[in-house]
C-alpha cells in the first residue's frame, strides 16, 4: 500500500527547521576519582553505597548520559482521511442517484486508459536513445495521451479545475515542486506540463502507469539506497540544466498527506541549486475528503465516481530562487520553499515524513488498534539521532512484541519478557532509563529514542567489541552459556537455568548453540539497551570505554 501512495520518491531528508534535539548532556569533571581506583576498591565502594554492583549510570561506561529528554507525543496524523466511511443520508442518496453516472464514468475511465496506453506504446516504439530528450514528433503523439489524462480527471468528477497564476517558462524555472494529496495531482500535471518526474523503481512494473511514466522520461530512484539517490540527484541536475528536456516535477513531501498540514521536505529538488516554482493543490470539500490517506484506492475511486462534482484548485506561486549573494545549502533552500507553500496553503508544518507512514503501515499490519500513535515525526528523529526508517521499523516490531495496551504503552513485565530479563535492580534501571515520565509505562517514542541514544553513540560499537572480548574467556571467538552466565552475574544475580538459557537464545541469533561475535553484535544492535548487562562486568574489571577515549 505504501509503495502506491506516490509517483514521487523522497531523496534526502530535511532536518526540521523548528525542532531542536531534546538532548541534555552533562560534562563530567576532567578527573574522576573512581577511574583511579582499583576494581576491588571500586566494587567495595559500590557495595557499601547500596548500588547492588551496578554503576550509578548503566551507560556511563560508553560515555552516555541518562538525562536525555523525549518530546511529548504528537496527536497530529497527517495521513488521516477524514471521511473514510459513508456517513449521512445525503451521501447515501447521492451515491444511489450517481450510480448510473458512475457506470458511465467507469467506462470513460477504462476507454481513456486503453487509448492512452496504446498511443504511448506507439510513441515509445523504436525509441532507443532515451538518454536524450524525446523527439518532437513523439511528443506531439503524446498529446493524445495527455487529452486522455484530462478525460480521466473528468471521469473522476473534476469537470473543471480552477487555476490561479501561470507556469513560469521552463528556461526560468526548470524544476516544479508541489504538495501531494492524492493520485490526482500526477495525472493533472501530466496533462498540464508533461514533465519528467522522479518515481520509485517499483512503479515501472505497474500496468499502464509504468508505460506512461517511461514516456515522461522518469527518473527512477530507490528511496533506501544512497547510491540510487545520488544518481537520481545527478539526473535531476542534468535534465534541469538542459532546456531541451521538459520540466522536472517533484513532490518533496515524498508521499501523500491529507492536505491539512505540510510534512518535511526531501532535498532532491533543491540540491541542484536551480530556481523552483512552487505549486499548491487544494481539494475543497464538505462531505468527501479526496486525500489518499488511510483509505484504499478502490474505495477512493468509488467515492469519486459517485460524486456530482469534485473540486480542485491549482495555484502557481512565484519562483523561489537560491540566494545569489551568499552560498545557500539545499537544506535552507528547501526550508524556505516549504515555508512559502505552507503559508500559501495556510497550514502548519510538521516533522513527519514517509517514514511515519511506514511505521503506521507496519503497526496496521501487526493488528494494532490505533496505528497512528506509533508515528514519531521521523524527519526529526533521523536528524537528531541519525537513525534510519528501516531501523525504526525493526524497533517497532520489537516494541509491539511487548504487547502494548490500546493507549500504546508497554508495562514493565512485558518489557522484561521480550528482553529475557528477570526483575532486579538493573532491569528496573534499564526500564527507568526510557521511562522518562516515571509512570511505570513506556511509549514507542520513548523506546525508540532511548534505544537510538545508545545505539548511535560513537563508542557503542567499541563497547560491543570489548564486552565480547571480555566474555570470551577461553579465546575461542564464541561465548558459551557458562561464559555468558559469568559475565551477566554481576548485573543480574541468581539467574536460574531457564533464565540464562532464554538470554543465551536471544544472543544466539543463528541458533547454533554458540554466540559468535556476529551474533553478539547483531543482538545488541537489535536491543542496544542490553549493553547495560555488561556495564557492571566491565566496571568490575576496571574497564570503561569512556576512560579510554583519549588513548584512542
Coordinates of C-alpha atoms in Angstrom, one line a residue:
X1 CA 0.0 0.0 0.0
X2 CA 2.8 2.4 0.9
X3 CA 4.6 2.0 -2.4
X4 CA 1.5 3.0 -4.3
X5 CA 0.9 6.2 -2.5
X6 CA 3.0 8.4 -4.7
X7 CA 4.7 8.6 -8.0
X8 CA 7.3 10.6 -6.3
X9 CA 10.0 9.3 -4.1
X10 CA 12.0 11.1 -1.4
X11 CA 15.7 11.5 -1.9
X12 CA 17.3 13.0 1.2
X13 CA 15.6 14.2 4.4
X14 CA 15.3 17.7 5.5
X15 CA 16.1 18.4 9.1
X16 CA 13.1 20.2 10.6
X17 CA 13.5 23.9 10.9
X18 CA 11.5 24.5 14.1
X19 CA 12.6 21.5 16.2
X20 CA 15.8 21.2 18.2
X21 CA 17.1 17.9 19.5
X22 CA 15.9 17.4 23.1
X23 CA 19.2 16.1 24.4
X24 CA 20.9 17.4 27.6
X25 CA 24.5 16.4 28.1
X26 CA 26.3 16.9 31.4
X27 CA 30.0 17.3 31.1
X28 CA 31.8 15.4 33.9
X29 CA 34.8 16.8 35.8
X30 CA 38.0 16.1 34.0
X31 CA 39.3 13.9 36.8
X32 CA 37.1 11.1 38.0
X33 CA 38.4 9.7 41.2
X34 CA 36.8 6.3 40.7
X35 CA 38.8 5.9 37.5
X36 CA 41.9 5.9 39.6
X37 CA 40.7 3.2 42.0
X38 CA 41.4 -0.5 41.6
X39 CA 38.5 -2.8 40.7
X40 CA 38.3 -4.2 44.1
X41 CA 38.2 -0.8 45.8
X42 CA 35.6 0.4 43.3
X43 CA 33.4 -2.7 43.9
X44 CA 33.8 -2.2 47.7
X45 CA 32.5 1.4 47.4
X46 CA 29.6 0.3 45.2
X47 CA 28.6 -2.4 47.7
X48 CA 28.8 -0.1 50.7
X49 CA 26.8 2.6 48.8
X50 CA 23.9 0.2 48.1
X51 CA 24.4 0.2 44.3
X52 CA 24.0 -3.6 44.1
X53 CA 27.1 -4.0 42.0
X54 CA 25.8 -1.6 39.3
X55 CA 27.3 1.8 38.5
X56 CA 25.1 4.8 39.1
X57 CA 24.6 5.2 35.3
X58 CA 24.4 1.9 33.4
X59 CA 25.6 3.5 30.2
X60 CA 28.3 5.7 31.7
X61 CA 31.0 3.3 30.6
X62 CA 30.5 4.3 27.0
X63 CA 30.2 8.0 27.9
X64 CA 26.4 8.1 27.5
X65 CA 24.3 10.0 30.0
X66 CA 20.8 9.1 31.2
X67 CA 19.3 12.6 31.4
X68 CA 18.0 12.9 27.8
X69 CA 14.5 14.1 27.2
X70 CA 11.7 12.9 24.9
X71 CA 9.3 15.4 23.4
X72 CA 5.7 14.9 24.3
X73 CA 3.8 12.8 21.8
X74 CA 2.1 14.5 18.9
X75 CA -1.6 13.9 18.3
X76 CA -1.4 15.0 14.7
X77 CA -2.0 12.4 12.0
X78 CA -1.0 13.9 8.6
X79 CA -2.2 10.9 6.6
X80 CA -5.7 10.5 8.0
X81 CA -8.6 10.7 5.6
X82 CA -11.4 12.5 7.4
X83 CA -14.3 10.8 5.6
X84 CA -13.2 7.1 5.3
X85 CA -16.8 5.9 5.6
X86 CA -20.0 7.0 4.0
X87 CA -22.0 8.9 6.6
X88 CA -25.3 10.7 6.5
X89 CA -28.5 10.4 4.5
X90 CA -27.3 12.9 1.9
X91 CA -24.2 10.9 1.0
X92 CA -26.2 7.7 0.6
X93 CA -28.9 9.4 -1.5
X94 CA -26.2 11.0 -3.7
X95 CA -24.5 7.6 -4.2
X96 CA -27.8 6.0 -5.3
X97 CA -28.5 8.8 -7.7
X98 CA -25.0 8.8 -9.1
X99 CA -24.7 5.0 -9.6
X100 CA -25.8 5.1 -13.3
X101 CA -23.5 8.1 -13.8
X102 CA -20.7 6.2 -12.1
X103 CA -21.0 3.3 -14.6
X104 CA -20.7 5.8 -17.5
X105 CA -17.7 7.4 -15.8
X106 CA -16.1 3.9 -15.3
X107 CA -16.5 3.1 -19.0
X108 CA -15.0 6.5 -19.9
X109 CA -12.1 5.9 -17.5
X110 CA -11.3 2.5 -18.9
X111 CA -11.6 3.7 -22.5
X112 CA -9.3 6.6 -22.0
X113 CA -6.8 4.4 -20.1
X114 CA -6.7 1.9 -23.0
X115 CA -6.4 4.6 -25.7
X116 CA -3.7 6.4 -23.8
X117 CA -1.8 3.2 -23.2
X118 CA -1.9 2.2 -26.9
X119 CA -0.8 5.7 -28.1
X120 CA 2.0 5.8 -25.6
X121 CA 3.2 2.4 -26.8
X122 CA 3.3 3.8 -30.3
X123 CA 5.2 6.9 -29.2
X124 CA 7.8 4.7 -27.5
X125 CA 8.1 2.2 -30.3
X126 CA 11.6 2.1 -31.8
X127 CA 12.9 4.9 -29.5
X128 CA 16.3 3.7 -28.2
X129 CA 18.1 7.0 -27.4
X130 CA 16.2 7.6 -24.2
X131 CA 19.1 9.5 -22.5
X132 CA 18.3 12.4 -24.8
X133 CA 15.1 14.4 -25.0
X134 CA 12.1 12.8 -26.7
X135 CA 11.9 13.7 -30.4
X136 CA 9.2 16.3 -31.2
X137 CA 7.0 14.0 -33.3
X138 CA 6.8 11.6 -30.4
X139 CA 5.9 14.5 -28.1
X140 CA 3.1 15.5 -30.4
X141 CA 1.8 12.0 -30.4
X142 CA 1.8 12.0 -26.6
X143 CA -0.8 14.9 -26.8
X144 CA -3.4 12.2 -27.4
X145 CA -2.4 10.5 -24.1
X146 CA -2.4 13.9 -22.4
X147 CA -6.0 14.5 -23.6
X148 CA -6.9 11.1 -22.3
X149 CA -5.5 12.0 -18.9
X150 CA -7.7 15.1 -18.8
X151 CA -10.7 12.9 -19.7
X152 CA -9.8 10.6 -16.9
X153 CA -9.9 13.5 -14.5
X154 CA -13.3 14.4 -16.0
X155 CA -14.5 10.8 -15.2
X156 CA -13.4 11.3 -11.6
X157 CA -15.7 14.3 -11.4
X158 CA -13.2 17.0 -12.0
X159 CA -15.3 18.7 -14.7
X160 CA -13.5 22.0 -14.3
X161 CA -10.3 22.8 -12.4
X162 CA -9.8 26.3 -11.0
X163 CA -6.3 27.7 -11.8
X164 CA -4.5 30.7 -10.4
X165 CA -1.3 32.0 -11.7
X166 CA 0.6 30.5 -14.6
X167 CA 3.5 28.1 -15.1
X168 CA 6.8 30.0 -15.4
X169 CA 8.7 29.4 -18.6
X170 CA 10.8 26.3 -18.5
X171 CA 14.0 28.4 -19.1
X172 CA 13.4 30.3 -15.9
X173 CA 12.0 27.6 -13.6
X174 CA 13.3 24.1 -14.7
X175 CA 12.0 22.5 -11.5
X176 CA 8.4 22.4 -10.2
X177 CA 7.5 21.3 -6.7
X178 CA 4.0 20.7 -5.3
X179 CA 2.3 19.4 -2.2
X180 CA 0.9 15.9 -2.6
X181 CA -2.6 15.0 -1.5
X182 CA -3.9 12.4 -4.0
X183 CA -3.1 10.3 -7.1
X184 CA -4.9 13.1 -9.0
X185 CA -2.0 15.6 -9.0
X186 CA 0.3 13.4 -11.1
X187 CA -2.5 13.0 -13.7
X188 CA -3.1 16.7 -13.7
X189 CA 0.5 17.7 -14.1
X190 CA 1.0 15.0 -16.8
X191 CA -1.8 16.7 -18.8
X192 CA -0.8 20.3 -17.9
X193 CA 3.0 20.2 -18.1
X194 CA 4.1 16.8 -19.4
X195 CA 7.1 16.9 -17.1
X196 CA 9.8 14.5 -16.1
X197 CA 9.1 13.0 -12.7
X198 CA 11.0 11.2 -10.0
X199 CA 9.5 7.8 -9.1
X200 CA 10.2 4.6 -7.3
X201 CA 11.5 1.8 -9.4
X202 CA 8.5 -0.3 -8.4
X203 CA 6.2 1.9 -10.5
X204 CA 7.9 0.7 -13.7
X205 CA 6.2 -2.7 -13.4
X206 CA 2.7 -1.2 -12.8
X207 CA 0.2 -1.9 -15.6
X208 CA -0.4 1.2 -17.8
X209 CA 1.3 3.5 -15.3
X210 CA 4.8 2.1 -15.9
X211 CA 4.5 2.7 -19.7
X212 CA 3.2 6.2 -19.4
X213 CA 5.9 7.4 -16.9
X214 CA 8.6 5.9 -19.2
X215 CA 7.3 8.3 -21.8
X216 CA 7.8 11.1 -19.3
X217 CA 11.5 10.0 -19.1
X218 CA 11.1 9.2 -15.5
X219 CA 14.0 9.4 -13.1
X220 CA 13.9 6.2 -11.1
X221 CA 15.2 6.0 -7.5
X222 CA 15.3 3.5 -4.7
X223 CA 14.4 5.6 -1.6
X224 CA 16.5 3.3 0.7
X225 CA 19.7 3.3 -1.5
X226 CA 22.2 6.1 -1.0
X227 CA 23.8 5.4 -4.4
X228 CA 20.4 5.4 -6.1
X229 CA 19.5 8.7 -4.5
X230 CA 22.8 10.2 -5.6
X231 CA 22.3 9.0 -9.2
X232 CA 18.8 10.5 -9.1
X233 CA 20.1 13.9 -8.0
X234 CA 22.6 13.8 -10.8
X235 CA 19.9 13.1 -13.3
X236 CA 17.7 15.9 -11.9
X237 CA 20.7 18.3 -12.3
X238 CA 21.4 17.1 -15.8
X239 CA 17.9 17.4 -17.1
X240 CA 17.2 20.6 -15.3
X241 CA 20.2 22.2 -16.9
X242 CA 19.1 21.4 -20.5
X243 CA 16.2 23.4 -21.9
X244 CA 15.5 20.6 -24.4
X245 CA 14.2 18.4 -21.6
X246 CA 10.8 19.1 -20.1
X247 CA 10.5 20.5 -16.6
X248 CA 11.3 18.2 -13.7
X249 CA 8.4 17.7 -11.3
X250 CA 8.9 16.5 -7.7
X251 CA 6.6 16.1 -4.7
X252 CA 9.1 16.9 -2.0
X253 CA 7.0 15.5 0.8
X254 CA 7.6 12.1 -0.7
X255 CA 4.1 10.8 -0.1
X256 CA 0.5 11.8 0.1
X257 CA -1.0 13.6 3.1
X258 CA -4.5 14.8 3.9
X259 CA -3.5 18.4 2.8
X260 CA -4.2 19.9 6.3
X261 CA -0.6 20.3 7.0
X262 CA 2.8 20.1 5.3
X263 CA 5.3 17.4 6.3
X264 CA 9.1 17.6 6.0
X265 CA 10.6 18.1 2.5
X266 CA 13.2 15.9 0.9
X267 CA 16.2 17.6 -0.7
X268 CA 16.2 16.2 -4.2
X269 CA 14.6 19.2 -5.8
X270 CA 16.9 21.7 -4.1
X271 CA 20.4 20.1 -4.3
X272 CA 20.9 21.2 -8.0
X273 CA 20.5 24.8 -7.0
X274 CA 18.1 25.9 -9.7
X275 CA 15.1 28.2 -9.2
X276 CA 12.0 26.2 -8.4
X277 CA 8.3 27.1 -9.0
X278 CA 6.1 26.0 -6.1
X279 CA 2.6 24.9 -6.9
X280 CA -0.2 24.2 -4.4
X281 CA -3.2 22.0 -4.9
X282 CA -6.3 22.1 -2.8
X283 CA -9.4 20.0 -2.8
X284 CA -12.3 22.0 -1.2
X285 CA -14.9 19.7 0.1
X286 CA -17.7 19.3 2.6
X287 CA -18.8 15.7 2.5
X288 CA -16.0 13.8 0.8
X289 CA -12.3 14.1 1.7
X290 CA -10.4 13.3 -1.5
X291 CA -7.0 12.8 0.1
X292 CA -5.3 9.4 -0.3
X293 CA -4.6 8.7 3.3
X294 CA -5.7 5.7 5.3
X295 CA -8.0 4.5 2.6
X296 CA -7.8 2.1 -0.2
X297 CA -7.5 3.3 -3.8
X298 CA -10.6 1.3 -4.8
X299 CA -12.7 2.9 -2.1
X300 CA -11.4 6.4 -3.0
X301 CA -12.1 5.9 -6.7
X302 CA -15.6 4.6 -5.9
X303 CA -16.3 7.7 -3.9
X304 CA -15.0 10.0 -6.7
X305 CA -17.2 8.2 -9.3
X306 CA -20.3 8.7 -7.1
X307 CA -20.0 12.5 -6.5
X308 CA -21.8 15.1 -8.5
X309 CA -18.6 17.1 -8.9
X310 CA -15.2 17.1 -7.2
X311 CA -13.5 20.4 -6.6
X312 CA -9.8 21.0 -7.3
X313 CA -7.8 24.2 -7.2
X314 CA -4.3 24.6 -8.6
X315 CA -2.2 27.8 -7.8
X316 CA 1.2 28.5 -9.3
X317 CA 3.2 30.5 -6.9
X318 CA 6.1 32.9 -7.6
X319 CA 9.5 31.4 -8.1
X320 CA 11.8 30.7 -5.2
X321 CA 15.5 31.0 -6.1
X322 CA 18.6 30.2 -4.2
X323 CA 20.3 33.2 -2.7
X324 CA 22.8 34.7 -5.1
X325 CA 24.6 36.9 -2.7
X326 CA 25.6 34.1 -0.4
X327 CA 26.0 30.4 -0.7
X328 CA 22.9 28.6 0.4
X329 CA 22.8 24.9 1.1
X330 CA 19.9 22.7 0.0
X331 CA 18.5 22.4 3.5
X332 CA 17.9 26.1 3.8
X333 CA 16.6 26.3 0.3
X334 CA 14.1 23.5 1.0
X335 CA 13.0 25.1 4.2
X336 CA 12.4 28.5 2.6
X337 CA 10.3 26.8 -0.2
X338 CA 8.3 24.7 2.3
X339 CA 7.5 27.9 4.3
X340 CA 6.2 29.6 1.1
X341 CA 4.0 26.6 0.3
X342 CA 2.7 26.2 3.9
X343 CA 2.0 30.0 4.0
X344 CA 0.0 29.8 0.8
X345 CA -1.9 26.8 2.0
X346 CA -2.4 28.4 5.4
X347 CA -1.3 25.2 7.1
X348 CA 1.3 24.2 9.8
X349 CA 4.5 22.4 9.1
X350 CA 5.4 19.2 11.0
X351 CA 8.4 16.9 11.1
X352 CA 6.6 13.8 9.8
X353 CA 7.9 12.0 6.8
X354 CA 7.3 9.0 4.7
X355 CA 9.0 7.0 7.4
X356 CA 6.0 7.8 9.7
X357 CA 3.6 6.3 7.1
X358 CA 5.8 3.2 7.0
X359 CA 5.5 3.0 10.8
X360 CA 1.8 3.4 10.6
X361 CA 1.6 0.7 7.9
X362 CA 3.7 -1.7 10.0
X363 CA 1.6 -1.1 13.1
X364 CA -1.6 -1.8 11.0
X365 CA -0.1 -5.0 9.6
X366 CA 0.6 -6.1 13.2
X367 CA -3.0 -5.5 14.1
X368 CA -2.6 -2.5 16.4
X369 CA -5.8 -0.8 17.5
X370 CA -4.6 2.7 16.9
X371 CA -1.6 2.7 14.5
X372 CA -1.3 6.5 14.4
X373 CA 0.1 6.6 17.9
X374 CA 3.3 4.8 16.7
X375 CA 4.3 7.8 14.4
X376 CA 7.2 9.7 15.9
X377 CA 7.9 12.5 13.4
X378 CA 10.7 10.6 11.7
X379 CA 12.3 13.6 10.0
X380 CA 13.2 15.0 13.4
X381 CA 14.2 11.6 14.7
X382 CA 16.5 11.0 11.8
X383 CA 18.2 14.4 12.0
X384 CA 18.6 14.3 15.8
X385 CA 19.5 10.6 16.4
X386 CA 20.8 9.6 13.0
X387 CA 18.5 6.5 12.9
X388 CA 17.1 5.3 9.6
X389 CA 13.5 4.4 8.9
X390 CA 14.3 0.7 8.4
X391 CA 16.0 0.6 11.8
X392 CA 12.9 2.3 13.4
X393 CA 10.7 -0.4 11.8
X394 CA 12.8 -3.1 13.5
X395 CA 12.4 -1.3 16.8
X396 CA 8.7 -1.1 16.2
X397 CA 8.4 -4.8 15.7
X398 CA 10.3 -5.4 19.0
X399 CA 8.1 -2.9 20.8
X400 CA 4.8 -4.4 19.5
X401 CA 6.1 -7.9 20.6
X402 CA 6.0 -6.4 24.1
X403 CA 2.1 -6.3 23.8
X404 CA 1.3 -2.6 24.1
X405 CA -2.1 -1.7 25.6
X406 CA -4.7 0.2 23.5
X407 CA -3.1 3.5 24.5
X408 CA 0.3 2.4 23.1
X409 CA 2.0 1.9 26.4
X410 CA 4.1 -1.1 27.5
X411 CA 4.4 -2.2 31.1
X412 CA 7.5 -3.4 32.9
X413 CA 6.8 -7.1 32.9
X414 CA 6.2 -7.3 29.1
X415 CA 9.4 -5.3 28.6
X416 CA 11.3 -7.8 30.6
X417 CA 9.7 -10.8 28.8
X418 CA 10.9 -9.7 25.4
X419 CA 14.4 -8.8 26.5
X420 CA 14.6 -12.1 28.5
X421 CA 15.4 -10.3 31.8
X422 CA 14.2 -11.0 35.3
X423 CA 13.0 -8.4 37.8
X424 CA 16.0 -6.9 39.5
X425 CA 17.7 -3.6 40.2
X426 CA 19.5 -3.5 36.8
X427 CA 16.3 -4.3 34.8
X428 CA 14.5 -1.6 36.7
X429 CA 17.2 0.9 35.9
X430 CA 17.1 0.0 32.2
X431 CA 13.3 0.4 32.1
X432 CA 13.7 3.7 34.1
X433 CA 16.2 5.0 31.6
X434 CA 13.5 5.2 28.9
X435 CA 10.5 5.8 31.3
X436 CA 11.2 9.5 31.3
X437 CA 7.8 10.3 32.6
X438 CA 8.2 7.9 35.5
X439 CA 4.7 6.4 35.2
X440 CA 5.9 2.8 35.0
X441 CA 5.0 2.6 31.4
X442 CA 6.8 3.4 28.2
X443 CA 5.7 4.5 24.7
X444 CA 7.2 3.6 21.4
X445 CA 8.7 7.0 21.0
X446 CA 10.5 6.7 24.4
X447 CA 11.7 3.2 23.5
X448 CA 12.9 4.3 20.1
X449 CA 14.7 7.4 21.2
X450 CA 16.2 5.6 24.3
X451 CA 17.5 2.8 22.1
X452 CA 18.8 5.2 19.4
X453 CA 20.5 7.3 22.1
X454 CA 22.6 4.2 23.0
X455 CA 22.9 2.6 19.5
X456 CA 24.1 5.7 17.8
X457 CA 26.6 6.7 20.5
X458 CA 30.1 6.9 18.9
X459 CA 31.5 4.4 21.4
X460 CA 28.7 1.8 21.2
X461 CA 30.5 -0.4 18.7
X462 CA 33.7 -0.4 20.7
X463 CA 31.6 -1.3 23.8
X464 CA 30.2 -4.3 22.0
X465 CA 33.7 -5.4 20.9
X466 CA 35.2 -5.0 24.4
X467 CA 32.2 -6.8 26.0
X468 CA 32.5 -9.7 23.6
X469 CA 36.3 -10.0 24.2
X470 CA 35.9 -10.0 28.0
X471 CA 33.1 -12.6 27.8
X472 CA 35.1 -14.9 25.5
X473 CA 37.2 -16.2 28.4
X474 CA 38.7 -19.2 26.5
X475 CA 39.5 -17.1 23.4
X476 CA 37.6 -19.4 21.0
X477 CA 35.8 -16.4 19.4
X478 CA 32.4 -17.6 20.8
X479 CA 30.6 -17.3 24.0
X480 CA 29.2 -20.4 25.7
X481 CA 26.3 -20.4 28.1
X482 CA 28.5 -20.6 31.2
X483 CA 30.6 -17.7 30.0
X484 CA 27.5 -15.6 29.4
X485 CA 26.3 -16.6 32.9
X486 CA 29.6 -15.4 34.4
X487 CA 29.5 -12.2 32.5
X488 CA 26.0 -11.2 33.5
X489 CA 26.0 -12.4 37.1
X490 CA 27.3 -9.0 38.3
X491 CA 24.3 -7.4 36.6
X492 CA 21.6 -10.0 37.2
X493 CA 22.5 -12.2 40.1
X494 CA 20.9 -15.6 40.8
X495 CA 19.6 -16.4 37.3
X496 CA 18.3 -19.9 37.1
X497 CA 18.9 -22.3 34.2
X498 CA 15.8 -21.3 32.3
X499 CA 16.5 -17.6 32.6
X500 CA 20.1 -17.9 31.4
X501 CA 19.0 -20.3 28.5
X502 CA 16.5 -17.7 27.4
X503 CA 19.1 -14.9 27.4
X504 CA 21.6 -17.2 25.6
X505 CA 19.0 -18.0 22.9
X506 CA 18.3 -14.3 22.4
X507 CA 22.0 -13.6 21.7
X508 CA 22.4 -16.8 19.7
X509 CA 20.9 -15.3 16.5
X510 CA 21.8 -18.1 14.2
X511 CA 20.7 -20.8 16.7
X512 CA 23.8 -22.9 16.5
X513 CA 24.2 -23.1 20.3
X514 CA 27.1 -20.7 20.5
X515 CA 27.2 -16.9 20.4
X516 CA 29.6 -15.8 17.7
X517 CA 30.8 -12.2 17.5
X518 CA 28.4 -11.6 14.7
X519 CA 25.5 -13.0 16.8
X520 CA 26.6 -10.8 19.7
X521 CA 26.8 -7.6 17.8
X522 CA 23.6 -8.3 15.8
X523 CA 21.7 -8.9 19.0
X524 CA 23.0 -5.7 20.7
X525 CA 22.1 -3.7 17.6
X526 CA 18.6 -5.0 17.8
X527 CA 18.4 -4.5 21.6
X528 CA 21.0 -1.8 22.4
X529 CA 19.7 -1.4 25.9
X530 CA 21.1 -4.8 26.7
X531 CA 24.7 -3.4 26.6
X532 CA 23.9 -2.4 30.2
X533 CA 24.1 -6.1 31.1
X534 CA 27.9 -5.9 30.6
X535 CA 28.3 -2.5 32.3
X536 CA 28.8 -3.9 35.9
X537 CA 31.1 -6.6 34.5
X538 CA 33.3 -4.1 32.7
X539 CA 33.0 -1.8 35.7
X540 CA 34.1 -4.6 38.0
X541 CA 37.1 -5.3 35.8
X542 CA 38.1 -1.7 35.7
X543 CA 37.3 -1.3 32.0
X544 CA 35.5 1.8 30.8
X545 CA 35.2 2.8 27.2
X546 CA 34.8 6.4 28.1
X547 CA 38.1 6.3 30.2
X548 CA 40.0 5.1 27.1
X549 CA 38.8 7.7 24.6
X550 CA 41.9 9.8 24.9
X551 CA 44.1 6.7 24.5
X552 CA 42.4 6.1 21.2

